CSV table of C-alpha atoms in Angstrom, one decimal:
chain,number,residue,atom,x,y,z
S,219,MET,CA,-75.8,-76.1,6.1
S,220,ASN,CA,-76.0,-78.6,9.0
S,221,ALA,CA,-75.7,-76.7,12.3
S,222,PRO,CA,-78.3,-77.9,14.8
S,223,HIS,CA,-81.6,-76.0,15.3
S,224,THR,CA,-85.1,-76.8,16.1
S,225,ALA,CA,-86.9,-79.0,13.6
S,226,PRO,CA,-90.0,-77.6,12.0
S,227,ALA,CA,-92.3,-80.1,13.7
S,228,ASP,CA,-91.4,-78.5,17.0
S,229,ARG,CA,-92.2,-75.0,15.8
S,230,PRO,CA,-95.6,-73.6,15.0
S,231,PRO,CA,-95.7,-72.3,11.4
S,232,HIS,CA,-95.6,-68.6,10.9
S,233,ARG,CA,-98.8,-67.6,9.2
S,234,LEU,CA,-98.0,-65.0,6.5
S,235,ASP,CA,-100.3,-62.0,6.5
S,236,PRO,CA,-101.7,-61.6,3.0
S,237,ALA,CA,-102.2,-57.9,3.7
S,238,GLY,CA,-98.5,-57.5,4.4
S,239,GLY,CA,-97.2,-55.0,7.0
S,240,CYS,CA,-93.8,-54.1,8.4
S,241,PRO,CA,-91.8,-57.4,8.4
S,242,HIS,CA,-89.0,-56.5,10.7
S,243,ALA,CA,-90.5,-57.4,14.2
S,244,ASP,CA,-91.7,-60.8,12.9
S,245,ASN,CA,-88.3,-61.4,11.3
S,246,ALA,CA,-86.4,-60.7,14.5
S,247,ARG,CA,-88.7,-63.0,16.5
S,248,LEU,CA,-88.3,-65.8,13.9
S,249,LEU,CA,-84.6,-65.3,13.5
S,250,ALA,CA,-84.1,-65.7,17.2
S,251,GLN,CA,-85.5,-69.2,16.9
S,252,GLY,CA,-83.4,-70.2,13.9
S,253,ALA,CA,-82.4,-69.5,10.3
S,254,VAL,CA,-85.3,-71.5,8.8
S,255,THR,CA,-89.0,-71.4,9.7
S,256,PRO,CA,-92.1,-73.2,8.6
S,257,VAL,CA,-94.8,-70.9,7.1
S,258,LEU,CA,-98.4,-71.0,6.1
S,259,PHE,CA,-99.3,-69.3,2.8
S,260,PRO,CA,-102.8,-68.1,1.9
S,261,GLY,CA,-105.1,-71.0,1.6
S,262,ASP,CA,-103.2,-72.9,4.3
S,263,ILE,CA,-100.5,-74.1,1.9
S,264,GLU,CA,-97.5,-75.2,3.9
S,265,GLY,CA,-94.1,-74.0,3.0
S,266,MET,CA,-90.8,-72.8,4.5
S,267,ALA,CA,-88.8,-69.6,4.6
S,268,VAL,CA,-85.0,-69.2,4.9
S,269,LEU,CA,-84.3,-66.1,6.9
S,270,GLY,CA,-80.6,-66.3,8.1
S,271,HIS,CA,-78.1,-64.6,5.9
S,272,ASP,CA,-75.6,-67.5,5.5
S,273,ALA,CA,-78.3,-70.1,5.3
S,274,LEU,CA,-80.1,-68.2,2.6
S,275,ARG,CA,-76.8,-67.6,0.6
S,276,ASP,CA,-76.1,-71.3,0.7
S,277,PHE,CA,-79.6,-72.4,0.0
S,278,VAL,CA,-80.3,-70.3,-3.1
S,279,SER,CA,-77.0,-71.5,-4.7
S,280,HIS,CA,-77.4,-75.2,-3.6
S,281,PRO,CA,-77.3,-77.6,-6.6
S,282,ASP,CA,-80.3,-79.5,-5.2
S,283,VAL,CA,-82.5,-76.5,-5.1
S,284,ALA,CA,-84.7,-75.8,-8.2
S,285,LYS,CA,-87.0,-73.1,-9.5
S,286,SER,CA,-89.1,-75.1,-11.9
S,287,PRO,CA,-92.7,-75.5,-10.8
S,288,GLY,CA,-92.4,-79.2,-11.8
S,289,HIS,CA,-90.8,-79.7,-8.4
S,290,PHE,CA,-93.7,-78.0,-6.4
S,291,THR,CA,-95.4,-81.0,-4.8
S,292,ALA,CA,-98.7,-79.3,-3.9
S,293,LEU,CA,-99.0,-77.9,-7.4
S,294,ALA,CA,-98.3,-81.3,-9.0
S,295,GLU,CA,-100.9,-82.9,-6.7
S,296,GLY,CA,-103.6,-80.4,-7.8
S,297,ARG,CA,-103.9,-78.7,-4.4
S,298,ILE,CA,-103.2,-75.1,-5.7
S,299,PRO,CA,-106.3,-73.4,-7.0
S,300,GLU,CA,-106.3,-71.2,-10.1
S,301,GLY,CA,-106.9,-68.0,-8.1
S,302,TRP,CA,-104.1,-68.6,-5.6
S,303,PRO,CA,-102.4,-65.2,-5.2
S,304,LEU,CA,-98.9,-66.6,-5.6
S,305,LEU,CA,-99.6,-68.8,-8.6
S,306,THR,CA,-97.9,-66.4,-11.1
S,307,PHE,CA,-94.7,-66.5,-9.1
S,308,ALA,CA,-94.7,-70.3,-9.4
S,309,THR,CA,-95.8,-70.8,-13.0
S,310,VAL,CA,-95.0,-67.8,-15.2
S,311,PRO,CA,-92.7,-69.1,-18.0
S,312,GLY,CA,-89.3,-67.4,-17.9
S,313,MET,CA,-86.0,-67.0,-16.1
S,314,THR,CA,-87.5,-67.1,-12.6
S,315,THR,CA,-89.1,-70.5,-13.1
S,316,ALA,CA,-86.3,-72.2,-15.1
S,317,ASP,CA,-83.3,-74.2,-14.2
S,318,GLY,CA,-80.0,-75.2,-15.8
S,319,ALA,CA,-79.7,-74.9,-19.6
S,320,ASP,CA,-83.3,-73.4,-19.9
S,321,HIS,CA,-82.4,-70.7,-17.4
S,322,ARG,CA,-79.1,-69.9,-19.1
S,323,ARG,CA,-80.8,-69.8,-22.5
S,324,LEU,CA,-83.5,-67.4,-21.4
S,325,ARG,CA,-81.2,-65.2,-19.4
S,326,SER,CA,-78.8,-64.9,-22.3
S,327,LEU,CA,-81.6,-63.5,-24.5
S,328,VAL,CA,-81.9,-60.3,-22.4
S,329,SER,CA,-78.6,-60.1,-20.6
S,330,LYS,CA,-76.9,-57.9,-23.3
S,331,ALA,CA,-79.4,-55.1,-22.5
S,332,PHE,CA,-78.4,-55.1,-18.9
S,333,THR,CA,-74.6,-55.1,-18.9
S,334,PRO,CA,-72.9,-52.5,-16.8
S,335,ARG,CA,-71.7,-50.8,-19.9
S,336,ARG,CA,-75.1,-50.6,-21.6
S,337,ILE,CA,-76.6,-49.4,-18.3
S,338,GLU,CA,-74.0,-46.7,-18.0
S,339,GLU,CA,-74.9,-45.4,-21.4
S,340,LEU,CA,-78.4,-44.7,-20.0
S,341,ARG,CA,-77.0,-42.3,-17.4
S,342,PRO,CA,-77.8,-39.1,-19.5
S,343,ARG,CA,-81.3,-40.3,-20.2
S,344,ILE,CA,-82.0,-41.2,-16.5
S,345,GLU,CA,-80.6,-37.8,-15.4
S,346,ALA,CA,-82.9,-36.0,-17.9
S,347,VAL,CA,-85.9,-38.0,-16.7
S,348,THR,CA,-85.1,-37.3,-13.1
S,349,ALA,CA,-84.8,-33.6,-13.6
S,350,ALA,CA,-88.2,-33.5,-15.3
S,351,LEU,CA,-89.8,-35.6,-12.6
S,352,LEU,CA,-88.5,-33.2,-9.9
S,353,ASP,CA,-90.3,-30.4,-11.7
S,354,ARG,CA,-93.5,-32.5,-11.6
S,355,LEU,CA,-92.9,-33.3,-7.9
S,356,GLU,CA,-92.6,-29.6,-7.1
S,357,ALA,CA,-95.7,-28.8,-9.1
S,358,ALA,CA,-97.6,-31.5,-7.2
S,359,ALA,CA,-96.5,-30.0,-3.9
S,360,ARG,CA,-97.6,-26.6,-4.9
S,361,ALA,CA,-101.0,-28.0,-5.8
S,362,GLY,CA,-101.2,-29.9,-2.6
S,363,ASP,CA,-100.6,-27.2,0.0
S,364,GLY,CA,-96.9,-28.0,0.1
S,365,VAL,CA,-97.3,-31.8,0.3
S,366,ALA,CA,-96.8,-34.3,-2.5
S,367,ASP,CA,-96.7,-38.1,-2.7
S,368,LEU,CA,-93.1,-38.8,-3.6
S,369,ARG,CA,-93.8,-42.5,-4.4
S,370,ARG,CA,-96.4,-41.6,-7.0
S,371,HIS,CA,-94.7,-38.5,-8.6
S,372,TYR,CA,-91.1,-39.5,-8.4
S,373,ALA,CA,-90.1,-43.0,-7.2
S,374,LEU,CA,-92.6,-44.7,-9.5
S,375,PRO,CA,-92.4,-42.9,-12.9
S,376,LEU,CA,-88.6,-43.0,-13.0
S,377,PRO,CA,-88.0,-46.8,-13.2
S,378,LEU,CA,-91.3,-47.5,-14.9
S,379,GLY,CA,-90.5,-45.0,-17.6
S,380,VAL,CA,-87.0,-46.3,-18.1
S,381,ILE,CA,-87.9,-50.0,-18.4
S,382,CYS,CA,-90.8,-49.2,-20.7
S,383,GLU,CA,-88.5,-47.1,-22.9
S,384,LEU,CA,-86.0,-50.0,-23.1
S,385,LEU,CA,-88.8,-52.4,-24.0
S,386,GLY,CA,-90.4,-50.0,-26.5
S,387,VAL,CA,-93.7,-49.6,-24.6
S,388,ALA,CA,-95.6,-46.3,-25.2
S,389,GLU,CA,-96.3,-44.0,-22.2
S,390,GLU,CA,-100.0,-44.4,-22.7
S,391,HIS,CA,-99.8,-48.0,-21.4
S,392,GLN,CA,-97.6,-47.4,-18.4
S,393,ASP,CA,-100.2,-46.6,-15.7
S,394,ARG,CA,-102.2,-49.7,-16.7
S,395,LEU,CA,-99.0,-51.9,-16.6
S,396,HIS,CA,-98.2,-50.6,-13.1
S,397,ARG,CA,-101.7,-51.2,-11.9
S,398,LEU,CA,-101.8,-54.7,-13.2
S,399,SER,CA,-98.3,-55.7,-12.1
S,400,SER,CA,-99.0,-54.3,-8.6
S,401,GLN,CA,-102.1,-56.6,-8.4
S,402,VAL,CA,-100.1,-59.6,-9.7
S,403,VAL,CA,-97.4,-59.2,-7.0
S,404,ALA,CA,-99.8,-58.5,-4.2
S,405,THR,CA,-100.8,-61.3,-1.9
S,406,ASP,CA,-104.1,-59.9,-0.6
S,407,THR,CA,-106.0,-60.2,-3.8
S,408,GLY,CA,-109.1,-62.5,-4.0
S,409,PRO,CA,-109.1,-65.4,-6.5
S,410,GLU,CA,-111.3,-63.7,-9.1
S,411,GLN,CA,-109.2,-60.5,-9.0
S,412,ALA,CA,-106.0,-62.4,-9.2
S,413,VAL,CA,-107.1,-64.4,-12.3
S,414,ALA,CA,-108.5,-61.3,-13.9
S,415,ALA,CA,-105.3,-59.2,-13.3
S,416,ASN,CA,-103.1,-62.0,-14.7
S,417,ARG,CA,-105.2,-62.4,-17.8
S,418,GLU,CA,-105.4,-58.7,-18.5
S,419,LEU,CA,-101.6,-58.3,-18.0
S,420,VAL,CA,-100.8,-61.2,-20.3
S,421,GLY,CA,-103.4,-60.0,-22.9
S,422,LEU,CA,-101.9,-56.5,-22.9
S,423,LEU,CA,-98.4,-57.7,-23.3
S,424,ALA,CA,-99.4,-60.1,-26.1
S,425,ALA,CA,-101.1,-57.2,-27.9
S,426,LEU,CA,-98.0,-55.0,-27.5
S,427,ALA,CA,-95.8,-57.9,-28.8
S,428,ALA,CA,-98.1,-58.3,-31.8
S,429,GLU,CA,-97.7,-54.6,-32.6
S,430,LYS,CA,-93.9,-54.9,-32.4
S,431,ALA,CA,-94.1,-58.0,-34.7
S,432,ALA,CA,-95.9,-56.0,-37.3
S,433,ALA,CA,-93.7,-52.9,-36.9
S,434,PRO,CA,-90.4,-53.7,-35.2
S,435,GLY,CA,-88.4,-51.0,-33.5
S,436,ASP,CA,-85.0,-50.5,-31.9
S,437,ASP,CA,-86.2,-51.9,-28.5
S,438,LEU,CA,-86.0,-55.1,-26.4
S,439,ILE,CA,-89.4,-56.4,-27.3
S,440,SER,CA,-88.6,-56.3,-31.0
S,441,ALA,CA,-85.3,-58.0,-30.4
S,442,LEU,CA,-87.0,-60.8,-28.4
S,443,ILE,CA,-89.6,-61.3,-31.1
S,444,ALA,CA,-86.9,-61.6,-33.7
S,445,VAL,CA,-85.3,-64.4,-31.6
S,446,ARG,CA,-88.7,-66.1,-31.3
S,447,ASP,CA,-89.3,-65.9,-35.1
S,448,GLN,CA,-86.0,-67.5,-35.9
S,449,GLY,CA,-87.6,-70.8,-35.0
S,450,GLY,CA,-85.9,-73.7,-33.2
S,451,ASP,CA,-85.9,-73.7,-29.4
S,452,ARG,CA,-84.7,-70.2,-28.8
S,453,LEU,CA,-87.9,-68.7,-27.4
S,454,ASP,CA,-91.5,-69.7,-27.6
S,455,GLN,CA,-94.6,-67.4,-27.3
S,456,GLY,CA,-95.2,-68.4,-23.7
S,457,GLU,CA,-91.6,-67.6,-22.7
S,458,LEU,CA,-91.8,-64.3,-24.6
S,459,ILE,CA,-94.8,-63.1,-22.7
S,460,GLY,CA,-93.4,-64.5,-19.4
S,461,THR,CA,-90.2,-62.7,-20.0
S,462,LEU,CA,-92.0,-59.5,-20.6
S,463,VAL,CA,-94.1,-60.0,-17.4
S,464,LEU,CA,-90.8,-60.4,-15.5
S,465,LEU,CA,-89.1,-57.4,-17.1
S,466,ILE,CA,-92.1,-55.1,-16.4
S,467,ILE,CA,-92.6,-56.2,-12.8
S,468,ALA,CA,-88.9,-56.6,-11.7
S,469,GLY,CA,-87.9,-53.6,-13.9
S,470,HIS,CA,-89.8,-51.1,-11.8
S,471,GLU,CA,-91.4,-52.5,-8.6
S,472,THR,CA,-88.0,-53.2,-6.9
S,473,THR,CA,-86.5,-49.8,-7.7
S,474,LEU,CA,-89.8,-48.1,-6.8
S,475,ASN,CA,-89.5,-49.7,-3.3
S,476,LEU,CA,-85.8,-49.0,-3.1
S,477,VAL,CA,-86.1,-45.3,-3.7
S,478,THR,CA,-89.1,-45.0,-1.4
S,479,ASN,CA,-87.4,-46.9,1.4
S,480,ALA,CA,-84.2,-44.9,1.1
S,481,VAL,CA,-86.0,-41.6,1.3
S,482,ARG,CA,-87.9,-42.8,4.4
S,483,ALA,CA,-84.7,-44.0,6.0
S,484,LEU,CA,-82.9,-40.7,5.3
S,485,CYS,CA,-85.8,-38.6,6.6
S,486,GLY,CA,-85.9,-40.7,9.7
S,487,HIS,CA,-82.2,-40.6,10.3
S,488,PRO,CA,-81.0,-37.1,9.5
S,489,GLU,CA,-77.5,-37.8,10.9
S,490,GLN,CA,-77.1,-40.4,8.1
S,491,LEU,CA,-77.9,-37.8,5.5
S,492,ALA,CA,-75.4,-35.5,7.1
S,493,HIS,CA,-72.7,-38.2,6.6
S,494,VAL,CA,-73.4,-38.1,2.9
S,495,ARG,CA,-73.3,-34.3,2.7
S,496,GLU,CA,-70.1,-34.1,4.7
S,497,GLY,CA,-68.3,-36.8,2.6
S,498,ARG,CA,-68.2,-39.7,5.1
S,499,ALA,CA,-70.4,-41.7,2.7
S,500,ASP,CA,-71.7,-41.3,-0.8
S,501,TRP,CA,-75.1,-42.0,-2.5
S,502,ALA,CA,-74.0,-45.5,-3.5
S,503,ASP,CA,-73.5,-46.3,0.1
S,504,VAL,CA,-77.0,-45.1,0.9
S,505,VAL,CA,-78.4,-47.4,-1.8
S,506,GLU,CA,-76.5,-50.5,-0.5
S,507,GLU,CA,-77.4,-49.8,3.1
S,508,THR,CA,-81.1,-49.4,2.2
S,509,LEU,CA,-81.0,-52.7,0.2
S,510,ARG,CA,-79.6,-54.4,3.3
S,511,TRP,CA,-81.6,-52.6,6.0
S,512,ASP,CA,-85.0,-52.4,4.4
S,513,SER,CA,-84.9,-54.7,1.4
S,514,PRO,CA,-87.4,-53.8,-1.4
S,515,VAL,CA,-88.4,-57.4,-1.5
S,516,SER,CA,-89.3,-59.1,1.8
S,517,TYR,CA,-90.1,-62.7,0.9
S,518,PHE,CA,-89.4,-63.9,-2.7
S,519,PRO,CA,-91.2,-67.0,-4.0
S,520,PHE,CA,-90.2,-69.8,-4.8
S,521,ARG,CA,-87.5,-72.4,-4.7
S,522,TYR,CA,-88.0,-76.2,-4.2
S,523,PRO,CA,-85.5,-78.8,-2.8
S,524,VAL,CA,-85.3,-81.7,-5.2
S,525,ARG,CA,-84.6,-84.0,-2.3
S,526,ASP,CA,-85.0,-83.6,1.5
S,527,LEU,CA,-82.5,-81.0,2.4
S,528,VAL,CA,-81.1,-80.1,5.8
S,529,VAL,CA,-80.6,-76.3,6.1
S,530,ASP,CA,-79.1,-75.0,9.4
S,531,GLY,CA,-80.2,-78.2,11.1
S,532,THR,CA,-83.8,-78.0,9.8
S,533,THR,CA,-85.1,-80.5,7.3
S,534,ILE,CA,-86.9,-79.0,4.3
S,535,PRO,CA,-88.8,-81.8,2.6
S,536,ARG,CA,-88.5,-82.3,-1.2
S,537,GLY,CA,-91.0,-80.3,-3.2
S,538,THR,CA,-91.7,-77.7,-0.4
S,539,PRO,CA,-92.2,-74.2,-1.7
S,540,VAL,CA,-89.5,-72.0,0.0
S,541,LEU,CA,-89.4,-68.3,0.3
S,542,ALA,CA,-86.1,-66.3,0.2
S,543,GLY,CA,-86.4,-64.1,3.3
S,544,TYR,CA,-84.4,-61.1,2.1
S,545,SER,CA,-85.6,-58.5,4.6
S,546,ALA,CA,-84.7,-60.9,7.5
S,547,ALA,CA,-81.3,-61.8,6.1
S,548,GLY,CA,-80.4,-58.1,5.8
S,549,ARG,CA,-80.8,-57.6,9.5
S,550,ASP,CA,-79.4,-60.9,10.7
S,551,PRO,CA,-77.1,-60.3,13.7
S,552,GLN,CA,-75.1,-63.4,12.9
S,553,ALA,CA,-74.0,-61.6,9.7
S,554,TYR,CA,-74.0,-57.9,10.6
S,555,GLY,CA,-73.4,-57.9,14.3
S,556,PRO,CA,-75.4,-56.7,17.3
S,557,ASP,CA,-76.3,-53.4,15.5
S,558,ALA,CA,-77.7,-55.1,12.4
S,559,ASP,CA,-81.0,-53.3,12.8
S,560,ARG,CA,-79.4,-49.9,12.8
S,561,PHE,CA,-79.4,-47.8,9.5
S,562,ASP,CA,-75.8,-46.8,9.0
S,563,VAL,CA,-74.6,-45.6,5.6
S,564,THR,CA,-70.9,-45.6,6.8
S,565,ARG,CA,-70.8,-49.4,6.8
S,566,GLY,CA,-69.5,-49.1,3.3
S,567,GLN,CA,-70.2,-51.1,0.2
S,568,ALA,CA,-67.9,-53.9,1.4
S,569,VAL,CA,-70.7,-55.1,3.6
S,570,LYS,CA,-72.4,-57.6,1.3
S,571,HIS,CA,-76.1,-58.3,1.3
S,572,LEU,CA,-78.5,-60.7,-0.6
S,573,SER,CA,-81.3,-58.3,-1.5
S,574,LEU,CA,-80.6,-58.6,-5.2
S,575,GLY,CA,-80.2,-62.3,-5.0
S,576,HIS,CA,-77.2,-64.6,-5.2
S,577,GLY,CA,-75.9,-67.2,-7.5
S,578,ALA,CA,-77.3,-68.2,-10.9
S,579,HIS,CA,-80.5,-66.2,-10.4
S,580,TYR,CA,-78.8,-63.0,-9.2
S,581,CYS,CA,-80.9,-60.0,-10.4
S,582,LEU,CA,-80.1,-59.2,-14.0
S,583,GLY,CA,-81.3,-55.6,-13.6
S,584,ALA,CA,-79.1,-54.9,-10.5
S,585,PRO,CA,-76.8,-52.4,-12.4
S,586,LEU,CA,-79.9,-50.5,-13.6
S,587,ALA,CA,-81.6,-50.4,-10.2
S,588,ARG,CA,-78.4,-49.2,-8.5
S,589,LEU,CA,-77.9,-46.4,-11.1
S,590,GLU,CA,-81.5,-45.3,-11.1
S,591,ALA,CA,-81.6,-45.2,-7.3
S,592,THR,CA,-78.3,-43.4,-6.9
S,593,LEU,CA,-79.1,-40.7,-9.4
S,594,ALA,CA,-82.6,-40.3,-8.0
S,595,LEU,CA,-81.5,-39.8,-4.4
S,596,GLU,CA,-78.7,-37.4,-5.2
S,597,ALA,CA,-80.9,-35.3,-7.5
S,598,LEU,CA,-83.7,-35.2,-5.0
S,599,PHE,CA,-81.8,-34.2,-1.9
S,600,THR,CA,-79.6,-31.7,-3.9
S,601,ARG,CA,-82.7,-30.0,-5.2
S,602,PHE,CA,-84.7,-30.2,-2.0
S,603,PRO,CA,-82.1,-30.3,0.9
S,604,HIS,CA,-84.8,-29.8,3.5
S,605,LEU,CA,-87.2,-32.5,2.3
S,606,SER,CA,-89.1,-34.2,5.2
S,607,LEU,CA,-91.9,-36.6,5.7
S,608,ALA,CA,-95.3,-34.9,5.9
S,609,VAL,CA,-96.7,-37.5,8.4
S,610,PRO,CA,-95.1,-39.7,11.1
S,611,GLU,CA,-93.5,-42.9,9.8
S,612,SER,CA,-96.0,-44.9,12.0
S,613,GLU,CA,-98.9,-43.5,10.0
S,614,LEU,CA,-97.6,-44.7,6.6
S,615,ALA,CA,-99.8,-47.4,5.2
S,616,ARG,CA,-97.8,-50.5,4.3
S,617,HIS,CA,-97.4,-52.2,0.9
S,618,ALA,CA,-100.1,-54.8,0.0
S,619,GLY,CA,-98.6,-58.2,0.6
S,620,PHE,CA,-95.6,-60.0,2.0
S,621,VAL,CA,-93.5,-60.1,-1.2
S,622,GLY,CA,-92.8,-56.4,-1.7
S,623,ASN,CA,-91.6,-54.3,1.3
S,624,SER,CA,-92.5,-50.6,1.3
S,625,VAL,CA,-95.3,-48.2,1.9
S,626,ARG,CA,-98.3,-47.4,-0.4
S,627,ALA,CA,-97.6,-43.7,-0.4
S,628,LEU,CA,-94.9,-41.3,0.8
S,629,PRO,CA,-96.3,-37.8,1.5
S,630,VAL,CA,-93.4,-35.3,1.8
S,631,ARG,CA,-92.8,-31.6,2.3
S,632,LEU,CA,-90.1,-30.3,0.0
S,633,GLY,CA,-89.0,-27.6,2.4
């Protein structure tokens, strides 16, 4: 982590656009200057981003890098206002803001629901949901003069429905949960809207938890409540709600973007779809290459060095909020060669990426996301082999914010 590069004082900070946008041009420009860059968050809060593949891999697993907000200097000094759009990422109680024994304790409480074996048992259910959603997509296209929003009618309801079923959340709450979670992860929300969305989401999840406490079921919320009610230090109320926030958001937003981005990539690269149909690659290869080439998460907040840390020759001061630049790392020429920005499903799954994390905080739901995306893509292109985008890629409106990486809608023709 000590190769020489320009120090941050000699480089102007990259001002992150709260409205988001396609990250790849900025990523390429910043990567050409080094693996680490200073950034400005909304409100002119100073931070850093680690963009290079090897630097990011080493940084997120470094023993002197923490997730707890107690290490966030600007927060401890009272310089972060209540309505800061990234505050939830920093402070929500749960796995993503815990270190060491606390992190292991919280992770162990939900890990049994996400083992590869348990996820594989969901395959028949996911296949059934996928088939029903394809019927809905076709009906939407008929009602829309041959055009339907694939993101709204297919990529969203699949992972949202599956995670809500695992948690035991009724379908009547799902649209509201998605709306609120989208506002929570967006970076272009105003202070009042950000505060209101967080309070409404926490209030809704607390109400759902209270219902499960009164009438437990065979679901993950009931299981977590049982752990909480055992007493001791297993899980307190704040950690329970924070864990539910994490499971709802991470359990569908990432897969939603993954499926959306994969369909965009295949429609824009028909020769790659031909590789799959002709047996030179499979649908799992499509998923892995999409994760690398167009990561569902662009910049993930936050990690904090607990001491001044030199990363690829750049000093990151203690207490600095640092973003994990997954979309940049996925196209790093130092890791993937001169054609790193080319979508190529024949690279094979041996080409590793960081888009689902690395080290102790590796994505717990990775097996579920991979299974959902693989089944969704295979079923979609089997049923609609001539599917195409209904508008040029350049006309697709981008996702709101610099955390998630996708488009707001994906109008398609089923062919």
